[in-house]
PDB file of C-alpha atoms in Angstrom:
ATOM      1  CA  MET A  28       5.602   1.602  14.885  1.00 43.00           C
ATOM      2  CA  SER A  29       8.114   2.597  17.365  1.00 47.00           C
ATOM      3  CA  GLY A  30      10.390  -0.562  17.871  1.00 48.00           C
ATOM      4  CA  ASP A  31       8.074  -2.809  15.993  1.00 55.00           C
ATOM      5  CA  PRO A  32       9.856  -4.873  13.010  1.00 57.00           C
ATOM      6  CA  ASP A  33       9.154  -3.457   9.669  1.00 80.00           C
ATOM      7  CA  VAL A  34       6.184  -5.257   7.823  1.00 84.00           C
ATOM      8  CA  LEU A  35       6.627  -6.525   3.813  1.00 87.00           C
ATOM      9  CA  THR A  36       3.631  -6.596   2.249  1.00 88.00           C
ATOM     10  CA  TYR A  37       1.969  -6.463  -1.344  1.00 87.00           C
ATOM     11  CA  LEU A  38      -0.836  -5.148  -2.493  1.00 89.00           C
ATOM     12  CA  THR A  39      -4.055  -6.774  -4.610  1.00 82.00           C
ATOM     13  CA  ASP A  40      -6.225  -5.111  -7.205  1.00 77.00           C
ATOM     14  CA  ALA A  41      -3.635  -2.820  -8.200  1.00 76.00           C
ATOM     15  CA  ASP A  42      -4.956   0.153  -9.947  1.00 70.00           C
ATOM     16  CA  ASP A  43      -3.941   1.048 -13.259  1.00 71.00           C
ATOM     17  CA  PRO A  44      -2.377   4.667 -13.347  1.00 74.00           C
ATOM     18  CA  ARG A  45      -4.651   7.383 -15.407  1.00 76.00           C
ATOM     19  CA  PRO A  46      -3.708   9.245 -18.127  1.00 79.00           C
ATOM     20  CA  GLY A  47      -0.960  11.588 -16.906  1.00 79.00           C
ATOM     21  CA  GLU A  48       0.233   9.871 -13.780  1.00 79.00           C
ATOM     22  CA  GLY A  49       4.103   9.167 -13.433  1.00 80.00           C
ATOM     23  CA  PRO A  50       5.230   6.097 -13.120  1.00 83.00           C
ATOM     24  CA  LEU A  51       5.477   4.577  -9.693  1.00 87.00           C
ATOM     25  CA  CYS A  52       9.531   4.004  -8.876  1.00 90.00           C
ATOM     26  CA  VAL A  53      10.779   1.656  -5.641  1.00 94.00           C
ATOM     27  CA  GLY A  54      11.438   3.676  -2.739  1.00 95.00           C
ATOM     28  CA  ASP A  55       7.817   6.055  -3.458  1.00 94.00           C
ATOM     29  CA  PRO A  56       6.291   7.352   0.487  1.00 96.00           C
ATOM     30  CA  VAL A  57       2.894   5.232   0.532  1.00 95.00           C
ATOM     31  CA  VAL A  58       0.146   5.988   3.356  1.00 94.00           C
ATOM     32  CA  VAL A  59      -1.604   2.618   4.617  1.00 93.00           C
ATOM     33  CA  ARG A  60      -5.250   3.337   6.100  1.00 91.00           C
ATOM     34  CA  GLN A  61      -8.525   1.922   6.578  1.00 87.00           C
ATOM     35  CA  ASP A  62     -10.969   2.338   3.830  1.00 84.00           C
ATOM     36  CA  ALA A  63     -14.124   4.683   3.504  1.00 78.00           C
ATOM     37  CA  ARG A  64     -16.021   1.756   5.399  1.00 78.00           C
ATOM     38  CA  GLY A  65     -13.637   0.907   7.873  1.00 69.00           C
ATOM     39  CA  GLY A  66     -12.638  -2.294   6.866  1.00 76.00           C
ATOM     40  CA  LYS A  67      -9.822  -3.215   4.797  1.00 86.00           C
ATOM     41  CA  LEU A  68      -6.588  -1.144   4.709  1.00 91.00           C
ATOM     42  CA  GLU A  69      -5.302   0.237   1.490  1.00 92.00           C
ATOM     43  CA  ALA A  70      -2.247   2.050   0.265  1.00 93.00           C
ATOM     44  CA  TRP A  71      -2.007   5.319  -0.902  1.00 93.00           C
ATOM     45  CA  SER A  72       0.796   7.446  -2.701  1.00 92.00           C
ATOM     46  CA  ALA A  73       1.720   9.866  -0.325  1.00 93.00           C
ATOM     47  CA  ALA A  74       3.493  12.116  -3.077  1.00 89.00           C
ATOM     48  CA  THR A  75      -0.017  12.286  -5.601  1.00 88.00           C
ATOM     49  CA  GLY A  76      -2.866  10.771  -3.247  1.00 89.00           C
ATOM     50  CA  ARG A  77      -3.276   7.865  -5.878  1.00 89.00           C
ATOM     51  CA  LYS A  78      -4.517   5.070  -4.616  1.00 90.00           C
ATOM     52  CA  LEU A  79      -2.074   1.593  -5.086  1.00 92.00           C
ATOM     53  CA  GLY A  80      -4.342  -0.959  -3.938  1.00 91.00           C
ATOM     54  CA  SER A  81      -5.610  -3.041  -0.937  1.00 91.00           C
ATOM     55  CA  LEU A  82      -3.347  -4.938   1.821  1.00 91.00           C
ATOM     56  CA  PRO A  83      -4.628  -8.906   1.442  1.00 90.00           C
ATOM     57  CA  PRO A  84      -6.756  -9.927   4.649  1.00 89.00           C
ATOM     58  CA  ALA A  85      -4.464 -11.251   7.076  1.00 88.00           C
ATOM     59  CA  GLU A  86      -1.718  -8.385   6.706  1.00 86.00           C
ATOM     60  CA  SER A  87      -4.945  -6.191   6.862  1.00 86.00           C
ATOM     61  CA  ALA A  88      -6.155  -7.740   9.891  1.00 84.00           C
ATOM     62  CA  ALA A  89      -2.696  -7.845  11.438  1.00 82.00           C
ATOM     63  CA  LEU A  90      -1.956  -3.913  10.648  1.00 83.00           C
ATOM     64  CA  SER A  91      -5.261  -3.029  11.878  1.00 78.00           C
ATOM     65  CA  GLY A  92      -4.707  -3.045  15.112  1.00 76.00           C
ATOM     66  CA  LEU A  93      -2.024  -0.393  15.290  1.00 75.00           C
ATOM     67  CA  LEU A  94      -4.585   1.532  13.789  1.00 75.00           C
ATOM     68  CA  ALA A  95      -6.540   0.841  16.553  1.00 64.00           C
ATOM     69  CA  ASN A  96      -3.814   2.395  19.180  1.00 64.00           C
ATOM     70  CA  GLY A  97      -4.378   5.981  18.437  1.00 65.00           C
ATOM     71  CA  ALA A  98      -2.764   6.505  14.599  1.00 70.00           C
ATOM     72  CA  ASP A  99      -4.755   6.395  11.766  1.00 82.00           C
ATOM     73  CA  ARG A 100      -2.441   6.007   9.031  1.00 89.00           C
ATOM     74  CA  LEU A 101       0.735   4.308   8.678  1.00 91.00           C
ATOM     75  CA  ARG A 102       3.833   5.147   6.894  1.00 92.00           C
ATOM     76  CA  GLY A 103       6.103   3.119   4.065  1.00 93.00           C
ATOM     77  CA  HIS A 104       7.352   3.133   1.072  1.00 95.00           C
ATOM     78  CA  ILE A 105       7.171   0.793  -2.078  1.00 94.00           C
ATOM     79  CA  ALA A 106       9.970  -1.550  -1.950  1.00 94.00           C
ATOM     80  CA  ALA A 107       9.393  -3.723  -5.327  1.00 93.00           C
ATOM     81  CA  LEU A 108       7.434  -3.560  -8.309  1.00 88.00           C
ATOM     82  CA  VAL A 109       7.154  -6.887 -10.269  1.00 86.00           C
ATOM     83  CA  PRO A 110       5.798  -6.690 -13.737  1.00 80.00           C
ATOM     84  CA  ARG A 111       3.087  -9.080 -14.715  1.00 74.00           C
ATOM     85  CA  PRO A 112       3.738 -11.579 -17.550  1.00 75.00           C
ATOM     86  CA  ARG A 113       3.695  -9.740 -20.911  1.00 68.00           C
ATOM     87  CA  LEU A 114       3.427  -6.869 -19.357  1.00 60.00           C
ATOM     88  CA  MET A 115       0.141  -5.995 -19.340  1.00 65.00           C
ATOM     89  CA  GLY A 116      -1.288  -3.909 -16.609  1.00 62.00           C
ATOM     90  CA  THR A 117      -0.321  -2.953 -13.588  1.00 66.00           C
ATOM     91  CA  GLY A 118       2.120  -5.540 -12.106  1.00 76.00           C
ATOM     92  CA  ARG A 119       2.485  -6.558  -8.316  1.00 85.00           C
ATOM     93  CA  ILE A 120       3.467  -3.711  -6.136  1.00 90.00           C
ATOM     94  CA  HIS A 121       5.121  -5.207  -2.559  1.00 92.00           C
ATOM     95  CA  ILE A 122       5.834  -2.091   0.304  1.00 93.00           C
ATOM     96  CA  LEU A 123       7.286  -2.111   3.273  1.00 93.00           C
ATOM     97  CA  VAL A 124       5.182  -0.699   6.308  1.00 90.00           C
ATOM     98  CA  THR A 125       7.531   0.880   8.772  1.00 85.00           C
ATOM     99  CA  ASP A 126       5.858   3.640  10.895  1.00 77.00           C
ATOM    100  CA  ARG A 127       2.661   5.003  12.373  1.00 67.00           C
ATOM    101  CA  VAL A 128       1.494   8.484  11.542  1.00 63.00           C
TER     102      VAL A 128
END
């Protein structure tokens, strides 16, 4: 994003890992791109190709403008993993979006 500040956001509807997939870790690289219909932005693991979840509507709208300027993806990493109460399912995934790809 060349000089623009980094954007910290979280993911909604985080997908649970499939059997055999390793756990997520803080620092794991993430790629953010539009969904197949060109609407909301989704975060994907850059290492495994696993869908991690979707960005909230406000952040998705704000960052979509960066994709309209010639980039088709944004790069970032997992900044925090916040467990759910009673450790049920995937917790909240926070990502830091740092650059266009």
